[in-house]
mmCIF file of C-alpha atoms in Angstrom:
data_model
loop_
_atom_site.group_PDB
_atom_site.id
_atom_site.type_symbol
_atom_site.label_atom_id
_atom_site.label_comp_id
_atom_site.label_asym_id
_atom_site.label_seq_id
_atom_site.Cartn_x
_atom_site.Cartn_y
_atom_site.Cartn_z
ATOM 1 C CA UNK J 1 0.148 -0.035 -0.475
ATOM 2 C CA UNK J 2 3.250 2.291 1.266
ATOM 3 C CA UNK J 3 4.611 1.683 -2.608
ATOM 4 C CA UNK J 4 1.144 2.641 -4.190
ATOM 5 C CA UNK J 5 0.635 5.736 -2.199
ATOM 6 C CA UNK J 6 4.105 7.057 -2.971
ATOM 7 C CA UNK J 7 3.941 5.653 -7.587
ATOM 8 C CA UNK J 8 5.446 3.091 -6.815
ATOM 9 C CA UNK J 9 2.699 0.708 -8.923
ATOM 10 C CA UNK J 10 5.147 -1.788 -10.642
ATOM 11 C CA UNK J 11 6.649 -3.132 -7.093
ATOM 12 C CA UNK J 12 3.705 -2.629 -5.394
ATOM 13 C CA UNK J 13 1.912 -5.069 -7.738
ATOM 14 C CA UNK J 14 4.787 -7.851 -7.670
ATOM 15 C CA UNK J 15 4.403 -7.282 -3.446
ATOM 16 C CA UNK J 16 0.860 -7.988 -4.054
ATOM 17 C CA UNK J 17 0.919 -10.565 -6.127
ATOM 18 C CA UNK J 18 3.162 -12.648 -3.933
ATOM 19 C CA UNK J 19 0.170 -12.415 -0.903
ATOM 20 C CA UNK J 20 -2.557 -13.451 -2.774
ATOM 21 C CA UNK J 21 -0.021 -15.994 -3.115
ATOM 22 C CA UNK J 22 0.342 -16.839 0.649
ATOM 23 C CA UNK J 23 -3.207 -16.037 1.784
ATOM 24 C CA UNK J 24 -4.492 -18.608 -0.504
ATOM 25 C CA UNK J 25 -1.899 -21.284 1.592
ATOM 26 C CA UNK J 26 -3.102 -19.554 4.493
ATOM 27 C CA UNK J 27 -6.353 -18.469 4.173
ATOM 28 C CA UNK J 28 -7.105 -15.639 7.062
ATOM 29 C CA UNK J 29 -10.323 -12.649 7.854
ATOM 30 C CA UNK J 30 -8.440 -10.282 8.667
ATOM 31 C CA UNK J 31 -5.649 -10.172 5.998
ATOM 32 C CA UNK J 32 -8.307 -11.086 4.032
ATOM 33 C CA UNK J 33 -9.568 -7.109 4.648
ATOM 34 C CA UNK J 34 -5.946 -6.009 3.893
ATOM 35 C CA UNK J 35 -5.704 -7.798 0.236
ATOM 36 C CA UNK J 36 -8.399 -5.665 -0.354
ATOM 37 C CA UNK J 37 -7.851 -2.884 0.375
ATOM 38 C CA UNK J 38 -4.773 -2.826 -0.604
ATOM 39 C CA UNK J 39 -6.152 -3.827 -4.187
ATOM 40 C CA UNK J 40 -8.734 -1.033 -3.523
ATOM 41 C CA UNK J 41 -5.730 1.894 -3.398
ATOM 42 C CA UNK J 42 -4.200 0.262 -6.423
ATOM 43 C CA UNK J 43 -6.932 0.488 -8.511
ATOM 44 C CA UNK J 44 -7.028 4.376 -6.070
ATOM 45 C CA UNK J 45 -3.419 5.203 -8.009
ATOM 46 C CA UNK J 46 -3.284 3.378 -10.906
ATOM 47 C CA UNK J 47 -5.508 5.382 -13.208
ATOM 48 C CA UNK J 48 -7.623 6.996 -10.484
ATOM 49 C CA UNK J 49 -10.046 4.752 -10.626
ATOM 50 C CA UNK J 50 -12.501 5.354 -8.344
ATOM 51 C CA UNK J 51 -15.338 3.200 -8.690
ATOM 52 C CA UNK J 52 -13.575 -0.305 -8.798
ATOM 53 C CA UNK J 53 -11.142 1.351 -5.682
ATOM 54 C CA UNK J 54 -14.746 2.295 -4.183
ATOM 55 C CA UNK J 55 -15.914 -1.519 -4.132
ATOM 56 C CA UNK J 56 -12.825 -2.568 -3.583
ATOM 57 C CA UNK J 57 -12.858 -0.951 0.246
ATOM 58 C CA UNK J 58 -16.051 -1.134 0.552
ATOM 59 C CA UNK J 59 -15.558 -5.100 0.637
ATOM 60 C CA UNK J 60 -12.421 -4.631 3.479
ATOM 61 C CA UNK J 61 -14.844 -2.492 6.059
ATOM 62 C CA UNK J 62 -17.290 -5.697 5.279
ATOM 63 C CA UNK J 63 -15.137 -8.877 5.656
ATOM 64 C CA UNK J 64 -13.353 -6.801 8.819
ATOM 65 C CA UNK J 65 -16.970 -6.767 10.376
ATOM 66 C CA UNK J 66 -17.051 -5.735 14.193
ATOM 67 C CA UNK J 67 -14.348 -8.071 15.976
ATOM 68 C CA UNK J 68 -11.930 -5.801 17.292
ATOM 69 C CA UNK J 69 -8.583 -7.909 15.990
ATOM 70 C CA UNK J 70 -9.770 -5.671 12.644
ATOM 71 C CA UNK J 71 -9.521 -2.098 13.808
ATOM 72 C CA UNK J 72 -6.647 -0.467 11.573
ATOM 73 C CA UNK J 73 -7.737 -1.870 8.096
ATOM 74 C CA UNK J 74 -11.850 -1.613 9.698
ATOM 75 C CA UNK J 75 -10.573 2.609 10.298
ATOM 76 C CA UNK J 76 -8.145 2.779 7.323
ATOM 77 C CA UNK J 77 -11.279 1.647 5.022
ATOM 78 C CA UNK J 78 -14.681 3.672 6.573
ATOM 79 C CA UNK J 79 -11.789 7.110 6.501
ATOM 80 C CA UNK J 80 -11.602 6.049 2.560
ATOM 81 C CA UNK J 81 -15.169 5.528 1.667
ATOM 82 C CA UNK J 82 -14.792 8.979 3.127
ATOM 83 C CA UNK J 83 -12.501 10.501 0.671
ATOM 84 C CA UNK J 84 -14.379 8.604 -2.375
ATOM 85 C CA UNK J 85 -17.097 9.655 -1.455
ATOM 86 C CA UNK J 86 -16.601 13.046 -1.255
ATOM 87 C CA UNK J 87 -14.028 12.207 -5.439
ATOM 88 C CA UNK J 88 -18.471 10.323 -5.930
ATOM 89 C CA UNK J 89 -19.636 14.169 -4.822
ATOM 90 C CA UNK J 90 -21.936 12.480 -2.301
ATOM 91 C CA UNK J 91 -21.523 14.354 0.686
ATOM 92 C CA UNK J 92 -24.297 11.794 2.852
ATOM 93 C CA UNK J 93 -22.581 8.885 2.619
ATOM 94 C CA UNK J 94 -18.386 10.725 3.174
ATOM 95 C CA UNK J 95 -19.725 12.362 6.162
ATOM 96 C CA UNK J 96 -21.286 8.684 7.122
ATOM 97 C CA UNK J 97 -17.824 7.124 7.342
ATOM 98 C CA UNK J 98 -16.374 10.383 8.647
ATOM 99 C CA UNK J 99 -18.741 9.994 11.235
ATOM 100 C CA UNK J 100 -17.682 5.782 11.669
ATOM 101 C CA UNK J 101 -13.562 6.402 11.434
ATOM 102 C CA UNK J 102 -14.051 8.792 13.935
ATOM 103 C CA UNK J 103 -16.285 7.164 16.655
ATOM 104 C CA UNK J 104 -14.477 3.689 16.264
ATOM 105 C CA UNK J 105 -10.516 5.194 16.281
ATOM 106 C CA UNK J 106 -8.109 4.382 18.386
ATOM 107 C CA UNK J 107 -5.513 7.949 18.895
ATOM 108 C CA UNK J 108 -2.846 5.923 17.201
ATOM 109 C CA UNK J 109 -4.443 5.540 14.167
ATOM 110 C CA UNK J 110 -2.822 8.275 12.648
ATOM 111 C CA UNK J 111 -2.744 7.632 9.086
ATOM 112 C CA UNK J 112 -6.453 6.974 9.281
ATOM 113 C CA UNK J 113 -7.150 10.427 11.687
ATOM 114 C CA UNK J 114 -5.106 11.842 9.073
ATOM 115 C CA UNK J 115 -7.117 10.229 6.070
ATOM 116 C CA UNK J 116 -9.972 11.460 6.822
ATOM 117 C CA UNK J 117 -9.546 15.070 7.976
ATOM 118 C CA UNK J 118 -7.861 16.179 5.327
ATOM 119 C CA UNK J 119 -11.314 14.071 3.890
ATOM 120 C CA UNK J 120 -12.914 17.210 5.262
ATOM 121 C CA UNK J 121 -10.934 19.718 5.409
ATOM 122 C CA UNK J 122 -11.751 19.767 1.514
ATOM 123 C CA UNK J 123 -15.276 18.847 1.858
ATOM 124 C CA UNK J 124 -15.170 22.444 3.815
ATOM 125 C CA UNK J 125 -12.923 23.998 1.216
ATOM 126 C CA UNK J 126 -15.676 22.582 -1.718
ATOM 127 C CA UNK J 127 -17.591 24.467 0.831
ATOM 128 C CA UNK J 128 -16.963 27.754 0.302
ATOM 129 C CA UNK J 129 -15.895 27.544 4.330
ATOM 130 C CA UNK J 130 -11.829 28.363 4.899
ATOM 131 C CA UNK J 131 -11.979 28.820 7.753
ATOM 132 C CA UNK J 132 -13.148 24.977 8.840
ATOM 133 C CA UNK J 133 -10.886 24.009 5.808
ATOM 134 C CA UNK J 134 -7.623 25.076 7.470
ATOM 135 C CA UNK J 135 -8.773 23.536 11.132
ATOM 136 C CA UNK J 136 -10.120 20.534 9.717
ATOM 137 C CA UNK J 137 -5.860 20.454 6.894
ATOM 138 C CA UNK J 138 -4.032 21.247 10.726
ATOM 139 C CA UNK J 139 -5.652 17.753 12.373
ATOM 140 C CA UNK J 140 -4.638 15.580 9.268
ATOM 141 C CA UNK J 141 -1.294 17.936 8.846
ATOM 142 C CA UNK J 142 -0.249 17.260 13.058
ATOM 143 C CA UNK J 143 -1.547 12.843 12.845
ATOM 144 C CA UNK J 144 0.669 12.248 8.958
ATOM 145 C CA UNK J 145 3.368 14.854 10.990
ATOM 146 C CA UNK J 146 3.123 12.176 13.970
ATOM 147 C CA UNK J 147 3.384 9.096 12.223
ATOM 148 C CA UNK J 148 6.328 9.563 9.828
ATOM 149 C CA UNK J 149 3.892 9.714 6.620
ATOM 150 C CA UNK J 150 5.255 11.645 3.626
ATOM 151 C CA UNK J 151 3.427 10.117 1.624
ATOM 152 C CA UNK J 152 -0.623 11.511 3.248
ATOM 153 C CA UNK J 153 1.796 14.812 3.569
ATOM 154 C CA UNK J 154 2.798 14.531 -0.035
ATOM 155 C CA UNK J 155 -1.125 15.218 -0.917
ATOM 156 C CA UNK J 156 -2.250 17.255 2.105
ATOM 157 C CA UNK J 157 -0.187 19.956 0.416
ATOM 158 C CA UNK J 158 -1.230 19.273 -3.380
ATOM 159 C CA UNK J 159 -5.219 18.142 -2.598
ATOM 160 C CA UNK J 160 -5.696 21.364 0.029
ATOM 161 C CA UNK J 161 -3.181 24.141 -3.177
ATOM 162 C CA UNK J 162 -5.982 22.451 -5.944
ATOM 163 C CA UNK J 163 -8.373 23.301 -3.367
ATOM 164 C CA UNK J 164 -7.125 26.784 -3.594
ATOM 165 C CA UNK J 165 -6.818 26.640 -7.698
ATOM 166 C CA UNK J 166 -10.169 25.757 -7.566
ATOM 167 C CA UNK J 167 -11.409 28.376 -6.095
ATOM 168 C CA UNK J 168 -9.182 31.113 -7.190
ATOM 169 C CA UNK J 169 -9.556 30.699 -10.554
ATOM 170 C CA UNK J 170 -13.592 30.635 -9.946
ATOM 171 C CA UNK J 171 -12.875 34.102 -8.563
ATOM 172 C CA UNK J 172 -11.028 34.980 -11.458
ATOM 173 C CA UNK J 173 -13.515 34.741 -14.147
ATOM 174 C CA UNK J 174 -16.526 35.646 -12.059
ATOM 175 C CA UNK J 175 -14.899 38.563 -11.385
ATOM 176 C CA UNK J 176 -12.711 39.746 -13.488
ATOM 177 C CA UNK J 177 -9.356 39.901 -11.139
ATOM 178 C CA UNK J 178 -6.424 38.032 -9.637
ATOM 179 C CA UNK J 179 -5.239 37.046 -6.479
ATOM 180 C CA UNK J 180 -3.212 35.043 -4.981
ATOM 181 C CA UNK J 181 0.245 34.821 -5.987
ATOM 182 C CA UNK J 182 1.328 32.961 -2.788
ATOM 183 C CA UNK J 183 -0.118 30.248 -4.704
ATOM 184 C CA UNK J 184 2.599 29.162 -7.314
ATOM 185 C CA UNK J 185 4.206 29.056 -3.857
ATOM 186 C CA UNK J 186 2.775 26.366 -2.567
ATOM 187 C CA UNK J 187 2.582 23.876 -5.569
ATOM 188 C CA UNK J 188 6.152 24.888 -5.912
ATOM 189 C CA UNK J 189 5.941 23.140 -2.276
ATOM 190 C CA UNK J 190 4.382 19.794 -3.193
ATOM 191 C CA UNK J 191 7.522 19.519 -6.037
ATOM 192 C CA UNK J 192 10.259 19.366 -4.032
ATOM 193 C CA UNK J 193 8.471 17.752 -1.154
ATOM 194 C CA UNK J 194 7.478 14.599 -3.549
ATOM 195 C CA UNK J 195 11.737 14.859 -4.602
ATOM 196 C CA UNK J 196 12.898 15.325 -1.204
ATOM 197 C CA UNK J 197 10.999 12.006 -0.313
ATOM 198 C CA UNK J 198 10.981 10.017 -3.627
ATOM 199 C CA UNK J 199 7.061 10.772 -4.263
ATOM 200 C CA UNK J 200 5.891 10.061 -7.571
ATOM 201 C CA UNK J 201 2.272 10.077 -7.490
ATOM 202 C CA UNK J 202 1.867 13.506 -9.126
ATOM 203 C CA UNK J 203 4.869 13.607 -11.826
ATOM 204 C CA UNK J 204 2.040 14.889 -14.058
ATOM 205 C CA UNK J 205 -0.915 16.460 -12.004
ATOM 206 C CA UNK J 206 2.105 18.875 -9.982
ATOM 207 C CA UNK J 207 3.055 20.832 -13.926
ATOM 208 C CA UNK J 208 -0.874 21.189 -14.731
ATOM 209 C CA UNK J 209 -1.361 22.309 -11.561
ATOM 210 C CA UNK J 210 1.552 25.228 -12.378
ATOM 211 C CA UNK J 211 -0.240 25.575 -15.163
ATOM 212 C CA UNK J 212 -3.346 26.048 -14.061
ATOM 213 C CA UNK J 213 -1.682 28.841 -11.945
ATOM 214 C CA UNK J 214 -0.231 29.591 -13.947
ATOM 215 C CA UNK J 215 -2.915 31.119 -16.879
ATOM 216 C CA UNK J 216 -4.383 33.016 -13.906
ATOM 217 C CA UNK J 217 -1.071 34.943 -13.500
ATOM 218 C CA UNK J 218 -0.940 35.495 -16.916
ATOM 219 C CA UNK J 219 2.451 33.435 -17.772
ATOM 220 C CA UNK J 220 0.433 32.295 -21.110
ATOM 221 C CA UNK J 221 3.484 30.633 -23.307
ATOM 222 C CA UNK J 222 4.875 28.727 -20.396
ATOM 223 C CA UNK J 223 1.618 27.868 -19.085
ATOM 224 C CA UNK J 224 1.309 25.970 -23.588
ATOM 225 C CA UNK J 225 3.950 24.932 -22.660
ATOM 226 C CA UNK J 226 3.710 22.472 -19.459
ATOM 227 C CA UNK J 227 -0.161 22.047 -21.032
ATOM 228 C CA UNK J 228 0.876 20.317 -24.192
ATOM 229 C CA UNK J 229 4.407 18.599 -22.051
ATOM 230 C CA UNK J 230 2.425 17.117 -18.765
ATOM 231 C CA UNK J 231 -1.804 17.207 -19.506
ATOM 232 C CA UNK J 232 -2.258 13.369 -21.716
ATOM 233 C CA UNK J 233 -0.658 12.008 -19.590
ATOM 234 C CA UNK J 234 -2.878 13.918 -16.697
ATOM 235 C CA UNK J 235 -6.098 13.477 -17.687
ATOM 236 C CA UNK J 236 -5.275 8.744 -18.741
ATOM 237 C CA UNK J 237 -4.361 9.178 -14.560
ATOM 238 C CA UNK J 238 -7.605 10.018 -14.295
ATOM 239 C CA UNK J 239 -8.767 13.736 -14.589
ATOM 240 C CA UNK J 240 -11.205 13.114 -18.144
ATOM 241 C CA UNK J 241 -13.488 15.190 -15.905
ATOM 242 C CA UNK J 242 -11.481 17.992 -15.717
ATOM 243 C CA UNK J 243 -10.525 17.799 -19.512
ATOM 244 C CA UNK J 244 -12.569 20.227 -20.770
ATOM 245 C CA UNK J 245 -11.759 23.114 -18.507
ATOM 246 C CA UNK J 246 -7.865 22.375 -18.903
ATOM 247 C CA UNK J 247 -8.917 22.557 -22.502
ATOM 248 C CA UNK J 248 -10.469 25.686 -22.518
ATOM 249 C CA UNK J 249 -8.010 27.142 -19.863
ATOM 250 C CA UNK J 250 -5.592 26.286 -23.691
ATOM 251 C CA UNK J 251 -8.027 27.570 -25.685
ATOM 252 C CA UNK J 252 -7.006 30.982 -24.231
ATOM 253 C CA UNK J 253 -4.081 31.223 -23.609
ATOM 254 C CA UNK J 254 -3.630 29.982 -27.367
ATOM 255 C CA UNK J 255 -5.350 33.299 -27.730
ATOM 256 C CA UNK J 256 -3.937 35.516 -25.586
ATOM 257 C CA UNK J 257 -0.976 34.042 -27.955
ATOM 258 C CA UNK J 258 -2.539 35.334 -31.417
ATOM 259 C CA UNK J 259 -2.855 31.351 -31.955
ATOM 260 C CA UNK J 260 -6.077 32.018 -33.017
ATOM 261 C CA UNK J 261 -6.941 29.562 -35.289
ATOM 262 C CA UNK J 262 -5.052 27.352 -32.878
ATOM 263 C CA UNK J 263 -7.059 28.817 -30.361
ATOM 264 C CA UNK J 264 -10.154 27.990 -31.974
ATOM 265 C CA UNK J 265 -10.052 24.607 -32.808
ATOM 266 C CA UNK J 266 -9.118 23.716 -29.231
ATOM 267 C CA UNK J 267 -12.660 26.329 -28.115
ATOM 268 C CA UNK J 268 -14.406 23.099 -30.709
ATOM 269 C CA UNK J 269 -12.145 20.297 -28.657
ATOM 270 C CA UNK J 270 -13.429 21.377 -25.089
ATOM 271 C CA UNK J 271 -16.612 22.163 -26.158
ATOM 272 C CA UNK J 272 -17.081 18.876 -27.576
ATOM 273 C CA UNK J 273 -15.445 17.290 -24.438
ATOM 274 C CA UNK J 274 -17.697 18.957 -21.844
ATOM 275 C CA UNK J 275 -18.964 16.353 -20.043
ATOM 276 C CA UNK J 276 -23.135 17.119 -19.003
ATOM 277 C CA UNK J 277 -22.413 15.163 -15.830
ATOM 278 C CA UNK J 278 -19.512 16.413 -14.602
ATOM 279 C CA UNK J 279 -18.470 18.460 -11.355
ATOM 280 C CA UNK J 280 -21.028 21.677 -11.341
ATOM 281 C CA UNK J 281 -17.921 24.561 -10.666
ATOM 282 C CA UNK J 282 -15.481 22.812 -13.265
ATOM 283 C CA UNK J 283 -18.789 22.864 -15.893
ATOM 284 C CA UNK J 284 -19.462 27.038 -14.809
ATOM 285 C CA UNK J 285 -15.044 27.099 -15.299
ATOM 286 C CA UNK J 286 -15.221 25.940 -18.666
ATOM 287 C CA UNK J 287 -18.368 28.315 -20.053
ATOM 288 C CA UNK J 288 -15.883 30.830 -18.089
ATOM 289 C CA UNK J 289 -13.640 30.036 -20.190
ATOM 290 C CA UNK J 290 -15.194 30.108 -23.238
ATOM 291 C CA UNK J 291 -16.639 33.083 -23.120
ATOM 292 C CA UNK J 292 -13.802 34.774 -22.475
ATOM 293 C CA UNK J 293 -12.153 32.892 -25.842
ATOM 294 C CA UNK J 294 -14.774 32.871 -28.021
ATOM 295 C CA UNK J 295 -15.269 37.685 -26.738
ATOM 296 C CA UNK J 296 -11.288 37.571 -27.552
ATOM 297 C CA UNK J 297 -11.232 35.832 -31.272
ATOM 298 C CA UNK J 298 -14.445 37.946 -32.165
ATOM 299 C CA UNK J 299 -17.105 34.332 -31.537
ATOM 300 C CA UNK J 300 -19.697 37.572 -29.930
ATOM 301 C CA UNK J 301 -22.587 34.689 -30.302
ATOM 302 C CA UNK J 302 -20.108 31.257 -28.935
ATOM 303 C CA UNK J 303 -19.130 33.612 -25.777
ATOM 304 C CA UNK J 304 -22.564 34.917 -25.481
ATOM 305 C CA UNK J 305 -23.956 31.941 -25.324
ATOM 306 C CA UNK J 306 -21.286 29.962 -23.518
ATOM 307 C CA UNK J 307 -21.638 33.562 -20.731
ATOM 308 C CA UNK J 308 -24.947 31.911 -20.462
ATOM 309 C CA UNK J 309 -24.578 28.716 -20.170
ATOM 310 C CA UNK J 310 -21.398 29.918 -16.954
ATOM 311 C CA UNK J 311 -24.472 32.370 -14.861
ATOM 312 C CA UNK J 312 -26.472 29.520 -15.252
ATOM 313 C CA UNK J 313 -23.755 26.573 -13.910
ATOM 314 C CA UNK J 314 -22.683 29.691 -11.532
ATOM 315 C CA UNK J 315 -26.291 29.605 -9.620
ATOM 316 C CA UNK J 316 -26.275 25.879 -9.254
ATOM 317 C CA UNK J 317 -22.418 25.719 -8.398
ATOM 318 C CA UNK J 318 -23.413 28.458 -5.593
ATOM 319 C CA UNK J 319 -26.384 27.060 -4.261
ATOM 320 C CA UNK J 320 -24.733 22.959 -4.647
ATOM 321 C CA UNK J 321 -22.099 24.282 -2.306
ATOM 322 C CA UNK J 322 -24.333 25.487 0.811
ATOM 323 C CA UNK J 323 -26.417 22.715 0.802
ATOM 324 C CA UNK J 324 -23.039 21.088 1.672
ATOM 325 C CA UNK J 325 -22.174 23.871 4.289
ATOM 326 C CA UNK J 326 -25.696 22.868 5.876
ATOM 327 C CA UNK J 327 -24.901 18.894 5.562
ATOM 328 C CA UNK J 328 -21.471 19.303 7.056
ATOM 329 C CA UNK J 329 -22.850 22.252 9.435
ATOM 330 C CA UNK J 330 -25.001 19.535 10.600
ATOM 331 C CA UNK J 331 -22.953 16.445 10.906
ATOM 332 C CA UNK J 332 -21.385 17.922 14.592
ATOM 333 C CA UNK J 333 -17.879 16.708 13.877
ATOM 334 C CA UNK J 334 -15.455 18.669 14.831
ATOM 335 C CA UNK J 335 -11.625 19.471 14.531
#
């Protein structure tokens, strides 16, 4: 599991295969639960396949049952089910699994507690309450540091920077202004930390995050280069849901660099890639960026159409944020 979390998926698979072979010879419920847990993390880190990860980890939790001897795998499974519920945008399941983890986990189970605290922080951040998010992030960092858990610290740093970038993208598109120049320092910190501890998981994802920040800052040429180099691989690692918004960013970069024909083709591609079932903020970001791009390219009708769609998506997103805030506040889970 640690190998998978650090991105060494090939080595993790070899180790896991050997453990499966031993398990066939000497079956045991606790080992079975851990193997399902490990397979779930393999699915998640080998392409971020959330549904396969959910099925495996849910099975691990079921096998662990209620036996006191199985508590470590059970609370870790609860923490990961909470995170996967966040990815699925299912706040009801998120609160349910987070409560179960926090109720059951002994104080020394820092890996599970760090994971569930990070998930709660991300949830409050998504809901628009930065103060509540920070309290949970601090708790997550404390648990990960006590354990010496570099993988959790790396995930926390990356996710915090990613959530902050998403928030600033929303704000910059809404107000046509930029604030948050310190965000690039956070992105660089993720890269430097991963280099120091030998983590490979975010190698392709961190440059894409950097490109998003550069686009907001007006560093269009460097952002274009980073998108072209890293976006295809990042999308293959599970960022397909962000494909339309990132392609619209790339179109915006090209339009600002005077590559108008290429920008127009890229904008049309972003339109095609826009999944109607994608997250509301990603849909709103895509429409807003395309409205900007088409207007710069002199395509007024397309710009007006996307602006109207963006306005509607932003309204729906604000309602969704309020629903999340109400549900999280009602859960009475405190950092």
